[in-house]
Short mmCIF file of C-alpha atoms and ligand atoms in Angstrom, two decimals:
data_model
loop_
_atom_site.label_atom_id
_atom_site.label_comp_id
_atom_site.label_asym_id
_atom_site.label_seq_id
_atom_site.Cartn_x
_atom_site.Cartn_y
_atom_site.Cartn_z
CA MET E 239 19.31 -5.05 -17.54
CA SER E 240 16.22 -6.94 -16.84
CA ARG E 241 15.52 -5.38 -13.74
CA PHE E 242 12.94 -2.27 -12.91
CA ILE E 243 12.40 -0.84 -10.12
CA PRO E 244 9.12 1.56 -10.57
CA LEU E 245 9.03 4.90 -8.25
CA SER E 246 4.88 3.92 -7.04
CA ILE E 247 2.82 1.92 -8.02
CA PRO E 248 -0.37 -0.71 -6.36
CA ASN E 249 -0.25 -3.35 -4.82
CA PHE E 250 -3.07 -5.41 -4.96
CA GLU E 251 -2.35 -8.49 -2.75
CA GLY E 252 -5.55 -8.94 -0.91
CA ASN E 253 -9.77 -8.87 -1.48
CA GLU E 254 -9.53 -6.81 -4.63
CA LYS E 255 -10.37 -9.14 -6.83
CA LYS E 256 -12.88 -10.85 -5.22
CA TYR E 257 -15.13 -7.64 -3.76
CA VAL E 258 -15.19 -6.20 -7.52
CA LEU E 259 -16.17 -9.06 -8.82
CA ASP E 260 -19.07 -9.14 -6.26
CA ALA E 261 -19.59 -5.86 -7.14
CA VAL E 262 -19.74 -6.06 -11.16
CA GLU E 263 -21.38 -9.28 -10.40
CA GLN E 264 -24.35 -7.64 -8.05
CA GLY E 265 -24.89 -5.05 -10.85
CA TRP E 266 -23.81 -1.92 -8.58
CA VAL E 267 -21.64 -0.88 -10.61
CA SER E 268 -22.39 3.16 -10.01
CA THR E 269 -22.91 5.58 -7.60
CA GLY E 270 -25.09 3.78 -5.21
CA GLY E 271 -24.33 0.26 -3.12
CA ALA E 272 -23.42 -1.76 -0.36
CA TYR E 273 -19.38 -0.72 -0.92
CA ILE E 274 -19.42 3.14 -0.17
CA THR E 275 -20.99 3.02 2.92
CA ARG E 276 -18.86 0.23 3.93
CA LEU E 277 -15.71 1.70 2.49
CA GLU E 278 -16.47 5.10 4.15
CA LYS E 279 -17.19 3.29 7.94
CA GLN E 280 -14.21 1.32 7.55
CA ILE E 281 -11.92 4.59 6.83
CA ALA E 282 -14.53 6.42 9.94
CA GLU E 283 -13.46 3.93 12.34
CA TYR E 284 -10.06 3.78 10.89
CA LEU E 285 -9.32 7.81 11.19
CA HIS E 286 -11.79 7.63 15.06
CA THR E 287 -14.01 10.03 13.30
CA GLU E 288 -17.68 9.43 12.84
CA ASN E 289 -17.99 11.47 9.38
CA VAL E 290 -16.53 10.15 5.93
CA ALA E 291 -18.06 11.47 3.00
CA ALA E 292 -16.58 9.32 -0.17
CA CYS E 293 -16.02 11.11 -3.10
CA GLN E 294 -14.70 11.08 -6.65
CA SER E 295 -10.98 12.20 -6.19
CA GLY E 296 -8.87 14.51 -3.77
CA THR E 297 -9.33 17.51 -5.86
CA GLY E 298 -13.07 16.99 -5.60
CA GLY E 299 -12.88 16.43 -1.43
CA ILE E 300 -10.52 19.68 -1.63
CA HIS E 301 -13.28 21.48 -3.99
CA LEU E 302 -15.97 20.65 -1.46
CA ALA E 303 -14.43 21.69 1.85
CA LEU E 304 -13.93 25.06 0.02
CA ILE E 305 -17.63 25.52 -0.38
CA GLU E 306 -18.25 24.33 2.49
CA CYS E 307 -15.44 26.88 4.30
CA GLY E 308 -17.24 29.20 2.63
CA VAL E 309 -15.14 30.61 0.07
CA MET E 310 -16.32 32.18 -2.91
CA PRO E 311 -15.08 34.47 -5.96
CA ASP E 312 -12.52 36.82 -5.36
CA ASP E 313 -11.82 35.36 -1.44
CA ILE E 314 -8.20 34.32 -0.50
CA VAL E 315 -6.86 30.95 0.22
CA LEU E 316 -3.56 30.50 1.48
CA VAL E 317 -2.09 27.66 0.66
CA PRO E 318 1.41 26.08 -0.37
CA ALA E 319 4.15 27.29 -3.07
CA LEU E 320 5.37 23.65 -2.68
CA THR E 321 2.63 21.29 -3.02
CA PHE E 322 0.83 19.40 -6.56
CA ILE E 323 -0.94 21.40 -8.35
CA ALA E 324 -4.49 19.59 -7.31
CA ALA E 325 -3.81 21.35 -3.93
CA VAL E 326 -4.27 24.96 -5.68
CA ASN E 327 -6.77 24.51 -8.45
CA PRO E 328 -9.92 23.96 -6.26
CA VAL E 329 -9.46 27.21 -5.10
CA ARG E 330 -10.15 28.81 -8.85
CA TYR E 331 -13.43 26.54 -8.82
CA GLN E 332 -14.42 28.60 -6.48
CA PHE E 333 -12.86 31.69 -8.43
CA ALA E 334 -11.29 32.77 -5.40
CA GLU E 335 -7.45 34.00 -5.29
CA PRO E 336 -4.95 32.16 -3.56
CA VAL E 337 -2.11 33.19 -1.75
CA PHE E 338 1.08 31.08 -1.70
CA MET E 339 3.38 30.72 1.57
CA ASP E 340 6.07 28.99 1.79
CA CYS E 341 7.59 25.78 3.51
CA ASP E 342 9.33 24.94 6.51
CA ASN E 343 12.49 22.12 6.31
CA SER E 344 9.21 19.32 7.13
CA LEU E 345 8.32 20.43 3.31
CA CYS E 346 5.30 21.83 4.57
CA MET E 347 3.85 24.85 5.03
CA ASP E 348 5.72 27.58 7.44
CA PRO E 349 3.61 28.53 10.26
CA VAL E 350 5.99 30.95 11.14
CA LYS E 351 5.55 33.13 7.07
CA LEU E 352 2.26 32.39 7.44
CA ARG E 353 1.45 34.12 10.61
CA ARG E 354 3.84 37.20 9.64
CA PHE E 355 1.59 37.27 6.90
CA CYS E 356 -1.86 37.73 8.39
CA GLU E 357 -0.07 39.79 11.28
CA GLU E 358 2.23 42.47 8.77
CA GLU E 359 -0.10 41.82 5.48
CA CYS E 360 -3.48 41.80 6.84
CA ILE E 361 -6.31 43.21 9.59
CA VAL E 362 -8.67 42.03 11.08
CA GLN E 363 -12.61 43.78 10.95
CA ASN E 364 -15.26 42.49 12.57
CA ASP E 365 -14.01 38.47 13.16
CA SER E 366 -12.60 38.61 9.53
CA LEU E 367 -8.79 38.73 8.43
CA ILE E 368 -8.81 41.02 5.73
CA GLU E 369 -5.94 41.51 3.29
CA LYS E 370 -4.60 44.98 3.11
CA ARG E 371 -3.04 45.12 -0.49
CA GLY E 372 -7.01 44.70 -2.37
CA GLY E 373 -9.22 44.73 0.75
CA GLN E 374 -10.22 41.11 0.54
CA LYS E 375 -11.37 38.31 3.17
CA VAL E 376 -8.99 35.77 3.37
CA LYS E 377 -11.20 32.67 4.15
CA ALA E 378 -9.19 29.75 4.65
CA ILE E 379 -5.96 27.77 4.69
CA ILE E 380 -5.03 24.70 2.80
CA VAL E 381 -2.29 22.76 4.68
CA VAL E 382 -0.49 19.51 2.64
CA HIS E 383 0.76 17.18 4.82
CA VAL E 384 3.71 16.69 1.93
CA PHE E 385 4.65 12.67 1.26
CA GLY E 386 3.04 11.93 4.70
CA ASN E 387 4.81 13.85 6.72
CA LEU E 388 2.69 16.02 8.93
CA ALA E 389 2.15 19.86 9.18
CA ASP E 390 3.16 21.92 12.40
CA MET E 391 -0.55 21.52 13.22
CA GLU E 392 -0.30 23.08 16.25
CA ALA E 393 1.23 26.56 15.51
CA ILE E 394 -1.27 26.39 12.70
CA MET E 395 -4.36 25.68 14.13
CA ASP E 396 -3.34 28.39 16.40
CA ILE E 397 -2.97 31.19 14.14
CA ALA E 398 -6.05 29.99 12.20
CA GLU E 399 -8.25 30.79 15.41
CA GLU E 400 -6.74 33.93 16.01
CA TYR E 401 -7.20 35.02 12.47
CA HIS E 402 -10.69 33.67 12.06
CA LEU E 403 -9.25 31.28 9.08
CA LYS E 404 -10.88 27.95 7.75
CA VAL E 405 -8.09 25.14 7.99
CA ILE E 406 -8.63 22.16 5.27
CA GLU E 407 -6.17 19.46 5.10
CA ASP E 408 -4.79 18.05 2.01
CA ALA E 409 -4.14 14.98 3.50
CA THR E 410 -4.22 13.19 0.26
CA GLU E 411 -0.35 12.11 0.87
CA ALA E 412 -1.00 11.11 4.29
CA LEU E 413 -3.88 8.51 5.35
CA GLY E 414 -2.57 6.65 8.09
CA SER E 415 0.07 9.47 9.47
CA LYS E 416 -1.07 10.84 13.40
CA TYR E 417 0.46 12.67 15.89
CA THR E 418 2.06 10.68 18.88
CA GLU E 419 3.01 13.78 21.40
CA GLY E 420 1.19 17.09 22.08
CA ARG E 421 -1.85 18.59 21.89
CA TYR E 422 -3.05 16.49 19.36
CA ALA E 423 -1.68 13.02 20.30
CA GLY E 424 -3.67 9.98 18.74
CA GLN E 425 -5.27 12.11 16.09
CA TYR E 426 -4.67 11.26 12.29
CA ALA E 427 -4.03 13.53 9.15
CA GLY E 428 -7.50 14.80 8.15
CA THR E 429 -9.40 14.94 11.39
CA ILE E 430 -7.05 17.83 13.22
CA GLY E 431 -8.58 21.12 10.84
CA ASP E 432 -12.23 21.60 9.56
CA PHE E 433 -12.32 19.58 6.65
CA GLY E 434 -9.27 16.69 5.31
CA SER E 435 -9.33 15.62 1.87
CA PHE E 436 -8.06 12.08 0.91
CA SER E 437 -7.05 10.90 -2.31
CA PHE E 438 -6.78 6.99 -3.21
CA ASN E 439 -5.40 7.48 -6.92
CA GLY E 440 -3.31 5.21 -8.49
CA ASN E 441 0.44 6.15 -6.19
CA LYS E 442 -1.09 6.80 -3.30
CA ILE E 443 -1.23 4.47 -0.10
CA ILE E 444 -3.90 2.90 -0.69
CA THR E 445 -5.75 3.01 -4.38
CA THR E 446 -9.54 3.11 -5.52
CA GLY E 447 -7.89 3.63 -9.27
CA GLY E 448 -9.07 7.32 -8.66
CA GLY E 449 -11.19 8.39 -5.51
CA GLY E 450 -11.41 9.86 -2.81
CA ALA E 451 -13.08 10.89 0.94
CA VAL E 452 -13.53 14.50 2.84
CA THR E 453 -13.64 14.51 6.22
CA GLY E 454 -14.88 16.75 8.91
CA ARG E 455 -15.19 17.72 12.76
CA ASP E 456 -19.17 18.79 11.41
CA ALA E 457 -21.06 15.90 10.71
CA ALA E 458 -23.82 18.28 8.97
CA ALA E 459 -21.30 19.60 7.04
CA VAL E 460 -19.79 16.47 6.01
CA ASP E 461 -23.64 14.96 5.57
CA HIS E 462 -23.56 18.73 2.61
CA MET E 463 -20.15 17.46 1.08
CA ARG E 464 -22.40 13.86 0.69
CA TYR E 465 -25.76 15.60 -0.82
CA LEU E 466 -23.53 18.13 -3.10
CA SER E 467 -21.48 15.53 -4.36
CA THR E 468 -24.76 13.54 -6.06
CA GLN E 469 -25.78 16.49 -7.69
CA ALA E 470 -27.87 18.21 -4.64
CA LYS E 471 -30.32 15.78 -4.87
CA ASP E 472 -33.18 16.13 -2.43
CA ASP E 473 -35.72 13.69 -3.55
CA PRO E 474 -34.89 10.66 -5.07
CA HIS E 475 -38.22 10.32 -6.51
CA PHE E 476 -39.02 13.74 -8.01
CA TYR E 477 -36.10 15.26 -9.01
CA ILE E 478 -36.03 18.29 -6.96
CA HIS E 479 -33.35 20.25 -5.76
CA HIS E 480 -32.28 23.40 -4.10
CA GLU E 481 -29.07 23.91 -4.81
CA VAL E 482 -26.25 23.47 -7.29
CA GLY E 483 -24.43 19.96 -7.03
CA PHE E 484 -21.51 18.02 -8.37
CA ASN E 485 -20.77 14.25 -9.77
CA TYR E 486 -18.37 14.08 -7.25
CA ARG E 487 -19.31 10.63 -5.91
CA MET E 488 -17.54 7.41 -5.59
CA THR E 489 -18.64 4.41 -7.18
CA ASN E 490 -19.58 1.27 -6.04
CA LEU E 491 -16.74 -0.46 -8.41
CA GLN E 492 -13.94 2.21 -6.91
CA ALA E 493 -15.51 1.42 -3.23
CA ALA E 494 -14.72 -1.81 -3.22
CA LEU E 495 -11.41 -2.24 -4.43
CA GLY E 496 -11.20 0.53 -1.16
CA VAL E 497 -12.65 -2.22 1.00
CA ALA E 498 -9.83 -4.50 0.39
CA GLN E 499 -7.13 -1.54 0.08
CA MET E 500 -8.09 -0.70 4.05
CA GLU E 501 -7.51 -3.87 5.15
CA GLU E 502 -3.97 -3.72 3.96
CA LEU E 503 -3.65 -0.38 4.75
CA GLU E 504 -1.57 -1.34 8.48
CA GLU E 505 0.29 -3.73 6.20
CA PHE E 506 1.72 -1.11 3.81
CA ILE E 507 2.36 1.08 6.14
CA SER E 508 4.74 -0.89 7.94
CA ARG E 509 6.68 -2.07 4.75
CA LYS E 510 7.03 1.77 3.97
CA HIS E 511 8.68 1.62 7.14
CA LYS E 512 10.92 -1.14 7.10
CA ASN E 513 12.25 0.40 3.35
CA TYR E 514 12.00 3.72 4.53
CA ASP E 515 14.60 2.47 7.88
CA LEU E 516 16.70 0.25 5.05
CA TYR E 517 17.54 3.52 2.59
CA LYS E 518 18.13 5.43 5.77
CA GLU E 519 20.89 2.63 7.00
CA LEU E 520 22.29 2.94 3.76
CA PHE E 521 22.35 6.09 2.82
CA HIS E 522 24.39 6.85 6.31
CA GLY E 523 27.56 8.73 5.09
CA PHE E 524 25.60 9.06 1.52
CA SER E 525 28.47 12.66 1.10
CA TYR E 526 25.88 13.86 -2.06
CA GLY E 527 22.55 14.12 0.19
CA LYS E 528 20.94 12.62 3.05
CA LEU E 529 17.13 11.48 3.74
CA LEU E 530 14.46 13.67 4.71
CA GLU E 531 13.46 12.21 8.12
CA PHE E 532 9.55 12.71 8.64
CA ARG E 533 8.42 15.01 11.80
CA GLU E 534 9.27 14.27 15.50
CA GLY E 535 6.48 13.72 17.69
CA THR E 536 4.70 11.94 14.93
CA TYR E 537 3.94 8.55 13.41
CA SER E 538 3.99 8.96 9.66
CA ASN E 539 2.39 6.48 6.83
CA GLN E 540 6.26 7.09 5.23
CA TRP E 541 4.63 6.88 1.66
CA PHE E 542 6.69 8.50 -0.14
CA TYR E 543 11.15 9.13 0.39
CA ALA E 544 12.48 12.20 -0.17
CA LEU E 545 16.40 12.72 -0.92
CA GLU E 546 17.73 15.75 -1.00
CA LEU E 547 20.65 16.45 -2.84
CA LYS E 548 23.56 18.80 -2.25
CA MET E 549 23.63 20.48 -5.41
CA ASP E 550 25.74 22.03 -5.37
CA LEU E 551 28.19 18.59 -5.25
CA LEU E 552 26.41 16.97 -7.86
CA LYS E 553 28.48 17.21 -11.62
CA CYS E 554 24.95 16.44 -12.94
CA SER E 555 21.78 17.63 -13.40
CA LEU E 556 18.46 16.25 -11.97
CA ARG E 557 17.50 16.05 -14.91
CA ASP E 558 20.20 14.19 -16.51
CA LEU E 559 20.04 11.95 -13.16
CA ILE E 560 16.76 10.58 -13.62
CA SER E 561 16.61 10.09 -16.98
CA LYS E 562 19.94 7.97 -16.19
CA LEU E 563 18.71 6.34 -13.43
CA GLU E 564 15.47 5.17 -15.82
CA GLN E 565 17.76 3.18 -18.11
CA HIS E 566 19.17 1.14 -15.52
CA GLY E 567 15.57 0.15 -13.93
CA VAL E 568 15.42 3.12 -10.93
CA GLN E 569 12.63 5.27 -11.19
CA THR E 570 12.34 8.23 -9.50
CA ARG E 571 10.93 11.91 -10.16
CA ALA E 572 11.94 15.21 -8.90
CA ILE E 573 9.58 17.40 -6.30
CA TRP E 574 7.54 19.73 -7.87
CA GLY E 575 7.56 23.03 -9.69
CA LEU E 576 6.06 25.66 -7.77
CA ILE E 577 2.86 26.94 -8.37
CA HIS E 578 2.79 29.98 -8.52
CA ARG E 579 5.76 29.59 -11.38
CA GLN E 580 3.43 27.72 -12.67
CA LYS E 581 1.01 29.39 -15.61
CA PRO E 582 -1.90 29.82 -14.28
CA TYR E 583 -1.15 31.15 -11.01
CA HIS E 584 1.69 33.72 -12.04
CA GLU E 585 -0.60 36.72 -11.19
CA PHE E 586 -0.80 35.50 -7.65
CA LEU E 587 1.14 36.71 -4.67
CA ALA E 588 3.87 34.65 -3.34
CA TYR E 589 4.26 35.86 0.20
CA GLU E 590 8.67 35.31 0.73
CA VAL E 591 8.92 32.06 -0.14
CA GLU E 592 12.47 30.98 0.26
CA ARG E 593 13.07 27.68 1.51
CA ALA E 594 10.09 26.18 -1.34
CA ALA E 595 12.14 27.20 -3.95
CA TYR E 596 15.58 25.91 -2.40
CA TYR E 597 13.55 22.31 -1.80
CA SER E 598 11.99 22.46 -5.35
CA GLU E 599 15.47 21.96 -6.92
CA CYS E 600 17.15 19.68 -4.35
CA ILE E 601 14.75 16.45 -3.86
CA LEU E 602 15.31 13.29 -5.68
CA ASN E 603 11.96 10.62 -4.14
CA LEU E 604 13.45 6.91 -4.45
CA PRO E 605 11.47 3.95 -4.84
CA CYS E 606 8.73 3.60 -2.61
CA SER E 607 6.33 0.91 -3.80
CA THR E 608 4.84 -1.84 -0.99
CA GLN E 609 6.03 -4.50 -3.37
CA MET E 610 9.76 -3.73 -2.91
CA THR E 611 11.85 -6.37 -1.48
CA GLU E 612 15.20 -5.59 0.51
CA GLU E 613 17.04 -6.87 -2.19
CA ASP E 614 15.06 -3.74 -4.99
CA VAL E 615 15.68 -0.92 -1.68
CA ARG E 616 19.63 -2.50 -1.64
CA TYR E 617 19.45 -1.80 -5.62
CA ALA E 618 18.25 1.41 -6.24
CA ALA E 619 19.77 2.44 -3.27
CA GLU E 620 23.32 1.80 -4.76
CA THR E 621 22.60 2.72 -8.22
CA ILE E 622 21.85 5.91 -7.02
CA GLN E 623 24.64 5.88 -5.39
CA ASN E 624 27.18 4.35 -7.98
CA MET E 625 25.41 7.27 -10.58
CA ILE E 626 25.82 10.38 -8.71
CA GLU E 627 30.01 9.57 -7.97
CA SER E 628 30.23 8.53 -11.30
CA TYR E 629 30.26 11.82 -12.44
CA ARG E 630 33.33 13.71 -11.84
C1 PLP G 412 -2.87 13.23 -5.49
C2 PLP G 412 -2.47 14.85 -4.30
C3 PLP G 412 -4.11 15.46 -4.80
C4 PLP G 412 -5.48 15.20 -5.39
O1 PLP G 412 -6.25 13.89 -5.65
P1 PLP G 412 -6.66 13.15 -6.37
O2 PLP G 412 -7.36 12.37 -5.85
O3 PLP G 412 -5.78 12.97 -7.40
O4 PLP G 412 -7.74 14.50 -7.31
C5 PLP G 412 -3.90 16.99 -4.21
N1 PLP G 412 -2.51 17.04 -2.98
C6 PLP G 412 -2.07 16.76 -3.72
C7 PLP G 412 -0.84 17.02 -2.49
C8 PLP G 412 -1.87 15.24 -3.48
O5 PLP G 412 -0.33 14.53 -3.87
#
């Protein structure tokens, strides 16, 4: 056995080395330089928006968006229970409190329970939503487009409008995903809510090593986030500051990588689609599980593939399966543990979380790197099927 198929690795087949070398040779490696503005423009054009600020991470982007939404200590922010913890941690950076929501069958936030929570657990007072329990203000919703699959934004935006809530889209996994039908046809993940955050971490659809970007409907708000990300410097020569800022700005070196990656984004997405279609065909009729689909009426970047396993039929634990697969050269992973069950979040409310608990125990993520050949996909699918069937 010499074959090893990693879960998700970066792809540098384009101009990455050329641009990074250029940035180094110019000496512009830090938080100033032409690649940063070039990347911002490139992303803005791609997303059909005017407003993009490059920053240091998707997490930092969510934090800046929460500040822009006016989230203060003791405010409540509605968040998913089933997500990567980075979607929730920024709520605590503001000393605000998360309330955890369930998912629907897309793995994204369930709008039915979201509405029920607003209706039954809260009251509207002077154009603010107040949670009855502790009288705290509910300020915002963080919606995650899980694995590049768009959340039900029509329903969620309706609820947000009705209950005076800001919407931050965690589009860290969804660069390139967009609606093709309905009210938001043509609109990309991250440009539908008030703010959107993207991540260019090493495993995302494009990478800058580490990095991110924030978008927003309001140009002034995005400019303000850019200002906060550079230590809120009001005067470049005399160091005058009127606010507490952050060191959240992307570096030119990262942006150089990003510019090259953006040139390849469409190609990456088309490879994701091709490999997904092949997996779909190969898992068709597999009695132990099925590949989750992407939402109808959308074009997804299909960043990550999720196999929903029938755990009652499986004769092994997910942990065991993952480690055996790794020994056979196929790297997979489980979906995340529920956030309200993580130690820093035990004390916070999880509202009727049921489906998320189910999905957190039966999802296997399949290898999805853009370098995968047809042969790699076949090998991965076959190894997974044989392994599962060998436990009897
Ligand atoms: C990757 C990711 C983040 C964080 O992005 P970073 O750039 O690593 O900070 C946040 N939320 C979700 C759902 C993610 O997958």
